């Protein structure tokens, strides 16, 4: 019984933290289109956990703008749960006894505004090889109509999915099914309870509110419960400002004015759109499938100029930016090059990871151990490979790749964390900058000539790679590499950007 009670508490807290993240936009000058956020308010049943309304409607990846986002939050105390397309017709999947999530979706669409989006947010992951995984967009987690309604009868792989859902919903045609599924998003394997706590603290700090870092009890969980008990669960911008004043949450010192800037090549969960205004966001999601570059795109001719042009325009107008970077390591390096030490731009880096979300600066006082660096000869070539093993040990993978694919490398510089790689080996912004500066110095000493090409492989936080990019001039000519998530067992890396 105690475990079930605890699970219930955590479920309510998870939902509350998701609410606070969205509610923070009501005080964000970059999110003036967010006009109302509600928590377990009157709305379509099962999609009323958190409701966000926009005026004017927010942009979407489709042809229509979104006026309302309806969310259903599904939390479990463990992250081992898996689900698939069959679970969407099972009431037990959402803790119900009568109606499934698809039936709730169908019913919700009867009363909701036409330009609405419906999102299921869950810490559970999608079952391996389940058809559901192949029809969720990596761009915005919407169900992809082009993948569901492909040619093929009811006996085809996707036809079986359509038939099951269509009959469960008592629909007469695939067109009726398309209407139900349109605008439905599934965000699986969502952030942990602790990560949501960190994100609430970050969002509140950005909009000039107090945070809660130094106590076991997270004060905003209790505040959400009290609001629900008193019937205050719907907030306009004025309502939220009044609440913050009543609770004494407004910082006496105004937050430093940093422009929120976002670059994404993956991610785009239901809270990521709060990072920055659309005009200060560069989305590269349509160029990537999961983590690998799609065949019609190109790192050098498409991705590189898009990032450079975007950041060039930003730095010409703004000298203090807060960078949200849900992107590949190579893009982090390129951002560091574009916002180099001579650019005159002060950069706060929003670091997301297993340790949560926090703002890192190169002068934040978070110094840590120096890296362990080794230099070894691996061949007769004149070029150098820089291998960074901070979050995981990349050395053997890179050695094998170089032997087969880059015989021009004769010397290998390995940078690793004291105590071995881990998700917590870098403790803050100053530590990341310290490690990046040291890595650049080690490479510079190891080079036989200024024009020696350096091949760079990084397994570490994007903040480190950003600061390494700021050392591009010291590194000289270099080529970046990305782990080939979509490749064969023999090829583990692919080159991305190059710098002369």
GROMACS .gro file of C-alpha atoms in nm:
model
  500
    1UNK     CA    1   0.000   0.000   0.000
    2UNK     CA    2   0.280   0.241   0.087
    3UNK     CA    3   0.435   0.192  -0.258
    4UNK     CA    4   0.106   0.266  -0.434
    5UNK     CA    5   0.056   0.581  -0.225
    6UNK     CA    6   0.408   0.696  -0.307
    7UNK     CA    7   0.350   0.626  -0.676
    8UNK     CA    8   0.034   0.839  -0.659
    9UNK     CA    9   0.225   1.126  -0.500
   10UNK     CA   10   0.496   1.108  -0.764
   11UNK     CA   11   0.235   1.100  -1.040
   12UNK     CA   12   0.070   1.418  -0.909
   13UNK     CA   13   0.409   1.585  -0.865
   14UNK     CA   14   0.512   1.490  -1.218
   15UNK     CA   15   0.197   1.645  -1.360
   16UNK     CA   16   0.240   1.955  -1.141
   17UNK     CA   17   0.596   2.010  -1.258
   18UNK     CA   18   0.488   1.976  -1.621
   19UNK     CA   19   0.227   2.243  -1.544
   20UNK     CA   20   0.478   2.482  -1.383
   21UNK     CA   21   0.710   2.455  -1.683
   22UNK     CA   22   0.430   2.571  -1.912
   23UNK     CA   23   0.298   2.825  -1.661
   24UNK     CA   24   0.638   2.994  -1.653
   25UNK     CA   25   0.572   3.105  -2.011
   26UNK     CA   26   0.298   3.334  -1.874
   27UNK     CA   27   0.579   3.554  -1.740
   28UNK     CA   28   0.818   3.513  -2.032
   29UNK     CA   29   0.849   3.812  -2.268
   30UNK     CA   30   0.956   3.568  -2.539
   31UNK     CA   31   0.628   3.373  -2.507
   32UNK     CA   32   0.362   3.644  -2.516
   33UNK     CA   33   0.135   3.425  -2.730
   34UNK     CA   34   0.084   3.189  -2.432
   35UNK     CA   35  -0.235   3.337  -2.285
   36UNK     CA   36  -0.366   3.068  -2.047
   37UNK     CA   37  -0.236   2.755  -1.874
   38UNK     CA   38  -0.460   2.527  -1.668
   39UNK     CA   39  -0.401   2.230  -1.442
   40UNK     CA   40  -0.663   1.955  -1.422
   41UNK     CA   41  -0.921   2.202  -1.544
   42UNK     CA   42  -1.247   2.136  -1.724
   43UNK     CA   43  -1.152   2.004  -2.065
   44UNK     CA   44  -1.178   1.696  -2.281
   45UNK     CA   45  -1.162   1.402  -2.039
   46UNK     CA   46  -0.819   1.233  -2.024
   47UNK     CA   47  -0.658   1.526  -2.207
   48UNK     CA   48  -0.717   1.785  -1.937
   49UNK     CA   49  -0.410   1.728  -1.718
   50UNK     CA   50  -0.242   2.040  -1.855
   51UNK     CA   51  -0.402   2.268  -2.113
   52UNK     CA   52  -0.216   2.553  -2.284
   53UNK     CA   53  -0.399   2.816  -2.492
   54UNK     CA   54  -0.236   3.055  -2.738
   55UNK     CA   55  -0.335   3.391  -2.884
   56UNK     CA   56  -0.229   3.415  -3.157
   57UNK     CA   57  -0.204   3.039  -3.221
   58UNK     CA   58   0.146   2.892  -3.213
   59UNK     CA   59   0.325   2.764  -3.524
   60UNK     CA   60   0.333   2.391  -3.590
   61UNK     CA   61   0.517   2.162  -3.826
   62UNK     CA   62   0.198   2.121  -4.031
   63UNK     CA   63  -0.001   2.370  -4.238
   64UNK     CA   64  -0.222   2.483  -3.947
   65UNK     CA   65  -0.131   2.682  -3.638
   66UNK     CA   66  -0.228   2.541  -3.297
   67UNK     CA   67  -0.464   2.735  -3.070
   68UNK     CA   68  -0.478   2.483  -2.782
   69UNK     CA   69  -0.250   2.205  -2.657
   70UNK     CA   70  -0.423   1.935  -2.452
   71UNK     CA   71  -0.195   1.700  -2.255
   72UNK     CA   72  -0.246   1.368  -2.084
   73UNK     CA   73   0.038   1.286  -1.841
   74UNK     CA   74   0.110   0.920  -1.768
   75UNK     CA   75   0.376   0.856  -1.503
   76UNK     CA   76   0.527   0.537  -1.360
   77UNK     CA   77   0.783   0.517  -1.079
   78UNK     CA   78   1.010   0.305  -1.300
   79UNK     CA   79   1.122   0.367  -1.657
   80UNK     CA   80   1.113   0.004  -1.771
   81UNK     CA   81   0.758   0.016  -1.908
   82UNK     CA   82   0.705  -0.047  -2.277
   83UNK     CA   83   0.398  -0.004  -2.493
   84UNK     CA   84   0.286  -0.034  -2.853
   85UNK     CA   85  -0.005   0.013  -3.090
   86UNK     CA   86  -0.216  -0.252  -2.914
   87UNK     CA   87  -0.201  -0.061  -2.585
   88UNK     CA   88  -0.373   0.239  -2.741
   89UNK     CA   89  -0.700   0.041  -2.744
   90UNK     CA   90  -0.653  -0.095  -2.389
   91UNK     CA   91  -0.817   0.117  -2.114
   92UNK     CA   92  -0.573  -0.023  -1.857
   93UNK     CA   93  -0.285   0.148  -2.038
   94UNK     CA   94  -0.406   0.485  -1.908
   95UNK     CA   95  -0.529   0.350  -1.576
   96UNK     CA   96  -0.892   0.336  -1.689
   97UNK     CA   97  -1.149   0.056  -1.689
   98UNK     CA   98  -1.385   0.152  -1.970
   99UNK     CA   99  -1.237   0.378  -2.236
  100UNK     CA  100  -0.900   0.358  -2.416
  101UNK     CA  101  -0.680   0.654  -2.500
  102UNK     CA  102  -0.796   0.639  -2.863
  103UNK     CA  103  -1.160   0.646  -2.752
  104UNK     CA  104  -1.080   0.942  -2.528
  105UNK     CA  105  -0.910   1.112  -2.821
  106UNK     CA  106  -1.212   1.057  -3.046
  107UNK     CA  107  -1.445   1.197  -2.782
  108UNK     CA  108  -1.215   1.493  -2.710
  109UNK     CA  109  -1.209   1.600  -3.072
  110UNK     CA  110  -1.586   1.633  -3.074
  111UNK     CA  111  -1.577   1.927  -2.831
  112UNK     CA  112  -1.229   2.078  -2.867
  113UNK     CA  113  -1.150   2.365  -3.105
  114UNK     CA  114  -1.065   2.240  -3.451
  115UNK     CA  115  -0.706   2.368  -3.444
  116UNK     CA  116  -0.609   2.175  -3.130
  117UNK     CA  117  -0.328   1.930  -3.059
  118UNK     CA  118  -0.351   1.634  -2.822
  119UNK     CA  119  -0.038   1.492  -2.660
  120UNK     CA  120   0.015   1.179  -2.454
  121UNK     CA  121   0.323   1.231  -2.236
  122UNK     CA  122   0.468   0.920  -2.072
  123UNK     CA  123   0.792   0.802  -1.915
  124UNK     CA  124   0.732   0.462  -2.078
  125UNK     CA  125   0.920   0.376  -2.395
  126UNK     CA  126   0.787   0.226  -2.716
  127UNK     CA  127   0.831  -0.147  -2.747
  128UNK     CA  128   1.113  -0.252  -2.978
  129UNK     CA  129   1.001  -0.333  -3.333
  130UNK     CA  130   0.643  -0.228  -3.261
  131UNK     CA  131   0.474  -0.057  -3.561
  132UNK     CA  132   0.398   0.243  -3.338
  133UNK     CA  133   0.766   0.338  -3.333
  134UNK     CA  134   0.773   0.371  -3.711
  135UNK     CA  135   0.480   0.613  -3.734
  136UNK     CA  136   0.577   0.874  -3.473
  137UNK     CA  137   0.747   1.178  -3.620
  138UNK     CA  138   1.093   1.262  -3.486
  139UNK     CA  139   1.010   1.626  -3.564
  140UNK     CA  140   0.721   1.684  -3.321
  141UNK     CA  141   0.612   1.335  -3.208
  142UNK     CA  142   0.290   1.354  -3.410
  143UNK     CA  143   0.149   1.039  -3.565
  144UNK     CA  144   0.255   1.053  -3.929
  145UNK     CA  145  -0.043   1.015  -4.157
  146UNK     CA  146   0.181   0.933  -4.455
  147UNK     CA  147   0.319   0.632  -4.266
  148UNK     CA  148  -0.015   0.508  -4.133
  149UNK     CA  149  -0.218   0.542  -4.450
  150UNK     CA  150   0.020   0.379  -4.693
  151UNK     CA  151  -0.101   0.155  -4.973
  152UNK     CA  152  -0.197  -0.196  -4.868
  153UNK     CA  153  -0.502  -0.381  -4.749
  154UNK     CA  154  -0.603  -0.494  -4.404
  155UNK     CA  155  -0.353  -0.781  -4.415
  156UNK     CA  156  -0.052  -0.557  -4.469
  157UNK     CA  157   0.164  -0.455  -4.172
  158UNK     CA  158   0.012  -0.109  -4.143
  159UNK     CA  159  -0.327  -0.231  -4.265
  160UNK     CA  160  -0.352  -0.448  -3.954
  161UNK     CA  161  -0.291  -0.141  -3.737
  162UNK     CA  162  -0.553   0.064  -3.922
  163UNK     CA  163  -0.808  -0.219  -3.907
  164UNK     CA  164  -0.759  -0.273  -3.534
  165UNK     CA  165  -0.792   0.097  -3.450
  166UNK     CA  166  -1.078   0.155  -3.697
  167UNK     CA  167  -1.286  -0.132  -3.561
  168UNK     CA  168  -1.209  -0.042  -3.200
  169UNK     CA  169  -1.340   0.311  -3.264
  170UNK     CA  170  -1.636   0.178  -3.464
  171UNK     CA  171  -1.542   0.384  -3.768
  172UNK     CA  172  -1.656   0.309  -4.121
  173UNK     CA  173  -1.351   0.420  -4.317
  174UNK     CA  174  -0.983   0.507  -4.308
  175UNK     CA  175  -1.076   0.868  -4.374
  176UNK     CA  176  -1.271   0.878  -4.048
  177UNK     CA  177  -0.970   0.723  -3.873
  178UNK     CA  178  -0.741   0.986  -4.024
  179UNK     CA  179  -0.963   1.258  -3.883
  180UNK     CA  180  -0.939   1.110  -3.532
  181UNK     CA  181  -0.562   1.060  -3.542
  182UNK     CA  182  -0.477   1.398  -3.694
  183UNK     CA  183  -0.314   1.621  -3.433
  184UNK     CA  184  -0.236   1.335  -3.195
  185UNK     CA  185   0.118   1.331  -3.052
  186UNK     CA  186   0.293   1.072  -2.838
  187UNK     CA  187   0.596   1.178  -2.634
  188UNK     CA  188   0.748   0.854  -2.506
  189UNK     CA  189   1.040   0.808  -2.263
  190UNK     CA  190   0.985   1.160  -2.134
  191UNK     CA  191   1.209   1.321  -1.873
  192UNK     CA  192   1.236   1.191  -1.519
  193UNK     CA  193   1.072   1.347  -1.214
  194UNK     CA  194   1.409   1.491  -1.106
  195UNK     CA  195   1.473   1.633  -1.453
  196UNK     CA  196   1.136   1.806  -1.446
  197UNK     CA  197   1.229   1.958  -1.109
  198UNK     CA  198   1.550   2.094  -1.263
  199UNK     CA  199   1.358   2.227  -1.561
  200UNK     CA  200   1.106   2.408  -1.341
  201UNK     CA  201   1.397   2.571  -1.156
  202UNK     CA  202   1.556   2.672  -1.486
  203UNK     CA  203   1.234   2.816  -1.634
  204UNK     CA  204   1.155   3.005  -1.314
  205UNK     CA  205   1.506   3.148  -1.300
  206UNK     CA  206   1.480   3.265  -1.662
  207UNK     CA  207   1.156   3.455  -1.595
  208UNK     CA  208   1.273   3.612  -1.269
  209UNK     CA  209   1.117   3.375  -1.016
  210UNK     CA  210   1.273   3.198  -0.720
  211UNK     CA  211   1.390   2.839  -0.755
  212UNK     CA  212   1.406   2.550  -0.509
  213UNK     CA  213   1.740   2.370  -0.512
  214UNK     CA  214   1.845   2.320  -0.153
  215UNK     CA  215   1.561   2.121   0.008
  216UNK     CA  216   1.434   1.765  -0.028
  217UNK     CA  217   1.077   1.888  -0.049
  218UNK     CA  218   1.011   2.072  -0.375
  219UNK     CA  219   0.798   2.366  -0.268
  220UNK     CA  220   0.611   2.396  -0.598
  221UNK     CA  221   0.467   2.044  -0.567
  222UNK     CA  222   0.285   2.142  -0.250
  223UNK     CA  223   0.181   2.472  -0.409
  224UNK     CA  224   0.015   2.285  -0.697
  225UNK     CA  225  -0.175   2.062  -0.453
  226UNK     CA  226  -0.293   2.366  -0.259
  227UNK     CA  227  -0.409   2.539  -0.577
  228UNK     CA  228  -0.605   2.235  -0.685
  229UNK     CA  229  -0.768   2.206  -0.341
  230UNK     CA  230  -0.875   2.571  -0.356
  231UNK     CA  231  -1.008   2.546  -0.710
  232UNK     CA  232  -0.746   2.778  -0.860
  233UNK     CA  233  -0.627   2.581  -1.158
  234UNK     CA  234  -0.664   2.814  -1.455
  235UNK     CA  235  -0.422   3.105  -1.504
  236UNK     CA  236  -0.407   3.396  -1.743
  237UNK     CA  237  -0.094   3.610  -1.753
  238UNK     CA  238  -0.245   3.848  -1.497
  239UNK     CA  239  -0.359   3.559  -1.275
  240UNK     CA  240  -0.014   3.403  -1.274
  241UNK     CA  241   0.151   3.734  -1.191
  242UNK     CA  242  -0.086   3.774  -0.896
  243UNK     CA  243  -0.004   3.424  -0.774
  244UNK     CA  244   0.370   3.491  -0.791
  245UNK     CA  245   0.325   3.811  -0.594
  246UNK     CA  246   0.108   3.642  -0.330
  247UNK     CA  247   0.357   3.360  -0.281
  248UNK     CA  248   0.663   3.585  -0.277
  249UNK     CA  249   0.815   3.404  -0.574
  250UNK     CA  250   0.937   3.713  -0.760
  251UNK     CA  251   1.310   3.771  -0.725
  252UNK     CA  252   1.406   4.107  -0.578
  253UNK     CA  253   1.681   4.134  -0.836
  254UNK     CA  254   1.575   4.136  -1.199
  255UNK     CA  255   1.728   3.853  -1.404
  256UNK     CA  256   2.010   3.944  -1.638
  257UNK     CA  257   1.877   4.002  -1.986
  258UNK     CA  258   1.991   3.720  -2.209
  259UNK     CA  259   1.823   3.645  -2.541
  260UNK     CA  260   1.694   3.289  -2.559
  261UNK     CA  261   1.828   3.120  -2.874
  262UNK     CA  262   1.755   2.759  -2.968
  263UNK     CA  263   1.902   2.519  -3.226
  264UNK     CA  264   1.749   2.175  -3.265
  265UNK     CA  265   1.847   1.876  -3.474
  266UNK     CA  266   1.660   1.640  -3.241
  267UNK     CA  267   1.421   1.667  -2.949
  268UNK     CA  268   1.121   1.900  -2.973
  269UNK     CA  269   0.923   1.756  -2.686
  270UNK     CA  270   0.612   1.930  -2.550
  271UNK     CA  271   0.813   2.178  -2.340
  272UNK     CA  272   1.099   2.244  -2.582
  273UNK     CA  273   0.897   2.500  -2.774
  274UNK     CA  274   0.925   2.727  -2.469
  275UNK     CA  275   1.299   2.763  -2.522
  276UNK     CA  276   1.289   3.060  -2.760
  277UNK     CA  277   1.072   3.255  -2.996
  278UNK     CA  278   1.025   3.101  -3.344
  279UNK     CA  279   1.239   3.374  -3.501
  280UNK     CA  280   1.517   3.290  -3.255
  281UNK     CA  281   1.492   2.917  -3.314
  282UNK     CA  282   1.668   2.720  -3.585
  283UNK     CA  283   1.497   2.387  -3.640
  284UNK     CA  284   1.692   2.132  -3.843
  285UNK     CA  285   1.455   1.849  -3.756
  286UNK     CA  286   1.341   1.798  -4.113
  287UNK     CA  287   1.701   1.718  -4.215
  288UNK     CA  288   1.741   1.428  -3.972
  289UNK     CA  289   1.571   1.096  -3.911
  290UNK     CA  290   1.619   1.021  -3.543
  291UNK     CA  291   1.993   1.101  -3.506
  292UNK     CA  292   2.121   1.034  -3.858
  293UNK     CA  293   2.127   1.277  -4.149
  294UNK     CA  294   1.868   1.202  -4.415
  295UNK     CA  295   1.988   1.112  -4.763
  296UNK     CA  296   1.862   1.432  -4.927
  297UNK     CA  297   2.060   1.653  -4.689
  298UNK     CA  298   2.431   1.727  -4.648
  299UNK     CA  299   2.639   1.836  -4.348
  300UNK     CA  300   2.861   2.081  -4.537
  301UNK     CA  301   2.635   2.226  -4.805
  302UNK     CA  302   2.304   2.235  -4.612
  303UNK     CA  303   2.347   2.211  -4.233
  304UNK     CA  304   2.667   2.415  -4.194
  305UNK     CA  305   2.551   2.729  -4.379
  306UNK     CA  306   2.211   2.715  -4.206
  307UNK     CA  307   2.373   2.722  -3.860
  308UNK     CA  308   2.636   2.982  -3.953
  309UNK     CA  309   2.386   3.219  -4.117
  310UNK     CA  310   2.144   3.186  -3.824
  311UNK     CA  311   2.407   3.259  -3.557
  312UNK     CA  312   2.566   3.537  -3.762
  313UNK     CA  313   2.234   3.724  -3.766
  314UNK     CA  314   2.187   3.665  -3.393
  315UNK     CA  315   2.532   3.792  -3.293
  316UNK     CA  316   2.499   4.102  -3.512
  317UNK     CA  317   2.199   4.213  -3.306
  318UNK     CA  318   2.259   4.069  -2.960
  319UNK     CA  319   2.563   4.047  -2.732
  320UNK     CA  320   2.417   3.831  -2.452
  321UNK     CA  321   2.245   3.505  -2.543
  322UNK     CA  322   2.122   3.197  -2.360
  323UNK     CA  323   2.178   2.900  -2.591
  324UNK     CA  324   1.943   2.600  -2.589
  325UNK     CA  325   2.110   2.332  -2.797
  326UNK     CA  326   1.925   2.004  -2.854
  327UNK     CA  327   2.160   1.912  -3.132
  328UNK     CA  328   2.442   1.692  -3.253
  329UNK     CA  329   2.793   1.733  -3.117
  330UNK     CA  330   2.915   1.874  -3.450
  331UNK     CA  331   2.654   2.150  -3.435
  332UNK     CA  332   2.767   2.237  -3.082
  333UNK     CA  333   3.125   2.270  -3.211
  334UNK     CA  334   3.008   2.485  -3.504
  335UNK     CA  335   2.811   2.708  -3.265
  336UNK     CA  336   3.131   2.757  -3.065
  337UNK     CA  337   3.315   2.855  -3.381
  338UNK     CA  338   3.042   3.101  -3.480
  339UNK     CA  339   3.023   3.248  -3.128
  340UNK     CA  340   3.397   3.243  -3.070
  341UNK     CA  341   3.594   3.427  -2.807
  342UNK     CA  342   3.647   3.720  -3.044
  343UNK     CA  343   3.278   3.750  -3.135
  344UNK     CA  344   3.207   3.976  -2.838
  345UNK     CA  345   2.903   3.767  -2.743
  346UNK     CA  346   2.849   3.646  -2.385
  347UNK     CA  347   2.692   3.300  -2.395
  348UNK     CA  348   2.499   3.114  -2.126
  349UNK     CA  349   2.476   2.749  -2.220
  350UNK     CA  350   2.171   2.546  -2.117
  351UNK     CA  351   2.308   2.199  -2.048
  352UNK     CA  352   2.060   1.913  -2.049
  353UNK     CA  353   2.152   1.564  -1.940
  354UNK     CA  354   2.108   1.284  -1.690
  355UNK     CA  355   2.202   1.525  -1.411
  356UNK     CA  356   1.915   1.755  -1.505
  357UNK     CA  357   1.896   2.096  -1.669
  358UNK     CA  358   2.115   2.387  -1.565
  359UNK     CA  359   2.272   2.704  -1.703
  360UNK     CA  360   2.648   2.684  -1.750
  361UNK     CA  361   2.893   2.968  -1.800
  362UNK     CA  362   3.271   2.956  -1.843
  363UNK     CA  363   3.300   3.169  -1.527
  364UNK     CA  364   3.039   3.000  -1.307
  365UNK     CA  365   3.297   2.884  -1.051
  366UNK     CA  366   3.235   2.513  -1.114
  367UNK     CA  367   3.594   2.399  -1.156
  368UNK     CA  368   3.674   2.030  -1.154
  369UNK     CA  369   3.958   1.785  -1.205
  370UNK     CA  370   4.183   1.821  -1.505
  371UNK     CA  371   4.144   1.558  -1.775
  372UNK     CA  372   4.372   1.261  -1.823
  373UNK     CA  373   4.542   1.305  -2.160
  374UNK     CA  374   4.754   1.058  -2.352
  375UNK     CA  375   4.927   1.084  -2.687
  376UNK     CA  376   5.016   0.771  -2.882
  377UNK     CA  377   5.147   0.683  -3.226
  378UNK     CA  378   4.910   0.456  -3.418
  379UNK     CA  379   5.050   0.466  -3.771
  380UNK     CA  380   5.271   0.631  -4.030
  381UNK     CA  381   5.025   0.907  -4.124
  382UNK     CA  382   5.090   1.273  -4.053
  383UNK     CA  383   4.743   1.366  -3.928
  384UNK     CA  384   4.607   1.363  -3.570
  385UNK     CA  385   4.290   1.223  -3.415
  386UNK     CA  386   4.147   1.387  -3.104
  387UNK     CA  387   3.928   1.143  -2.912
  388UNK     CA  388   3.729   1.277  -2.615
  389UNK     CA  389   3.587   1.022  -2.367
  390UNK     CA  390   3.396   1.222  -2.107
  391UNK     CA  391   3.046   1.068  -2.113
  392UNK     CA  392   3.152   0.728  -2.251
  393UNK     CA  393   3.475   0.561  -2.359
  394UNK     CA  394   3.504   0.616  -2.733
  395UNK     CA  395   3.867   0.508  -2.772
  396UNK     CA  396   3.826   0.153  -2.905
  397UNK     CA  397   3.545   0.249  -3.143
  398UNK     CA  398   3.751   0.534  -3.287
  399UNK     CA  399   4.069   0.324  -3.311
  400UNK     CA  400   3.883   0.062  -3.516
  401UNK     CA  401   3.727   0.326  -3.737
  402UNK     CA  402   4.057   0.504  -3.803
  403UNK     CA  403   4.232   0.179  -3.889
  404UNK     CA  404   3.973   0.094  -4.154
  405UNK     CA  405   3.873   0.436  -4.285
  406UNK     CA  406   4.133   0.708  -4.206
  407UNK     CA  407   4.485   0.564  -4.252
  408UNK     CA  408   4.621   0.920  -4.284
  409UNK     CA  409   4.606   0.949  -3.902
  410UNK     CA  410   4.935   0.861  -3.737
  411UNK     CA  411   4.893   1.009  -3.391
  412UNK     CA  412   4.603   0.984  -3.145
  413UNK     CA  413   4.532   1.225  -2.858
  414UNK     CA  414   4.293   1.082  -2.600
  415UNK     CA  415   4.119   1.305  -2.345
  416UNK     CA  416   3.937   1.120  -2.068
  417UNK     CA  417   3.781   1.204  -1.733
  418UNK     CA  418   3.951   1.136  -1.402
  419UNK     CA  419   3.783   0.826  -1.262
  420UNK     CA  420   3.655   0.725  -1.604
  421UNK     CA  421   3.377   0.852  -1.832
  422UNK     CA  422   3.029   0.913  -1.691
  423UNK     CA  423   2.729   1.137  -1.742
  424UNK     CA  424   2.850   1.346  -1.447
  425UNK     CA  425   3.219   1.375  -1.529
  426UNK     CA  426   3.180   1.745  -1.618
  427UNK     CA  427   3.035   1.942  -1.328
  428UNK     CA  428   2.971   2.286  -1.473
  429UNK     CA  429   3.048   2.551  -1.729
  430UNK     CA  430   3.391   2.652  -1.598
  431UNK     CA  431   3.492   2.286  -1.581
  432UNK     CA  432   3.375   2.227  -1.940
  433UNK     CA  433   3.571   2.531  -2.063
  434UNK     CA  434   3.876   2.424  -1.859
  435UNK     CA  435   3.872   2.077  -2.020
  436UNK     CA  436   3.816   2.216  -2.370
  437UNK     CA  437   4.102   2.466  -2.338
  438UNK     CA  438   4.334   2.192  -2.211
  439UNK     CA  439   4.237   1.957  -2.495
  440UNK     CA  440   4.313   2.225  -2.754
  441UNK     CA  441   4.651   2.291  -2.592
  442UNK     CA  442   4.740   1.920  -2.591
  443UNK     CA  443   4.656   1.892  -2.960
  444UNK     CA  444   4.853   2.205  -3.045
  445UNK     CA  445   5.163   2.062  -2.873
  446UNK     CA  446   5.120   1.725  -3.046
  447UNK     CA  447   5.097   1.872  -3.396
  448UNK     CA  448   5.406   1.850  -3.614
  449UNK     CA  449   5.299   2.151  -3.822
  450UNK     CA  450   5.036   2.424  -3.803
  451UNK     CA  451   4.850   2.288  -4.107
  452UNK     CA  452   4.826   1.932  -3.969
  453UNK     CA  453   4.466   1.811  -4.000
  454UNK     CA  454   4.293   1.712  -3.675
  455UNK     CA  455   4.009   1.456  -3.682
  456UNK     CA  456   3.775   1.517  -3.385
  457UNK     CA  457   3.557   1.256  -3.211
  458UNK     CA  458   3.368   1.371  -2.901
  459UNK     CA  459   3.171   1.168  -2.649
  460UNK     CA  460   3.084   1.438  -2.399
  461UNK     CA  461   2.838   1.714  -2.312
  462UNK     CA  462   2.759   1.970  -2.580
  463UNK     CA  463   2.887   2.247  -2.355
  464UNK     CA  464   3.239   2.098  -2.373
  465UNK     CA  465   3.213   2.067  -2.751
  466UNK     CA  466   3.088   2.427  -2.777
  467UNK     CA  467   3.391   2.554  -2.582
  468UNK     CA  468   3.617   2.330  -2.792
  469UNK     CA  469   3.472   2.502  -3.099
  470UNK     CA  470   3.570   2.835  -2.949
  471UNK     CA  471   3.930   2.701  -2.964
  472UNK     CA  472   3.906   2.628  -3.337
  473UNK     CA  473   4.194   2.860  -3.430
  474UNK     CA  474   4.428   2.681  -3.190
  475UNK     CA  475   4.323   2.343  -3.331
  476UNK     CA  476   4.390   2.448  -3.691
  477UNK     CA  477   4.240   2.255  -3.985
  478UNK     CA  478   3.997   1.994  -3.852
  479UNK     CA  479   3.721   1.751  -3.943
  480UNK     CA  480   3.432   1.665  -3.709
  481UNK     CA  481   3.273   1.322  -3.686
  482UNK     CA  482   2.936   1.193  -3.572
  483UNK     CA  483   2.861   0.843  -3.450
  484UNK     CA  484   2.674   0.669  -3.732
  485UNK     CA  485   2.350   0.570  -3.558
  486UNK     CA  486   2.201   0.453  -3.885
  487UNK     CA  487   2.503   0.272  -4.026
  488UNK     CA  488   2.634  -0.082  -4.037
  489UNK     CA  489   2.842  -0.256  -3.772
  490UNK     CA  490   3.161  -0.194  -3.973
  491UNK     CA  491   3.119   0.183  -3.999
  492UNK     CA  492   3.075   0.355  -3.666
  493UNK     CA  493   3.142   0.719  -3.758
  494UNK     CA  494   3.076   0.960  -4.044
  495UNK     CA  495   3.248   1.294  -4.112
  496UNK     CA  496   3.032   1.604  -4.070
  497UNK     CA  497   3.184   1.954  -4.084
  498UNK     CA  498   3.534   2.048  -4.192
  499UNK     CA  499   3.734   2.364  -4.123
  500UNK     CA  500   4.045   2.479  -4.307
   0.00000   0.00000   0.00000
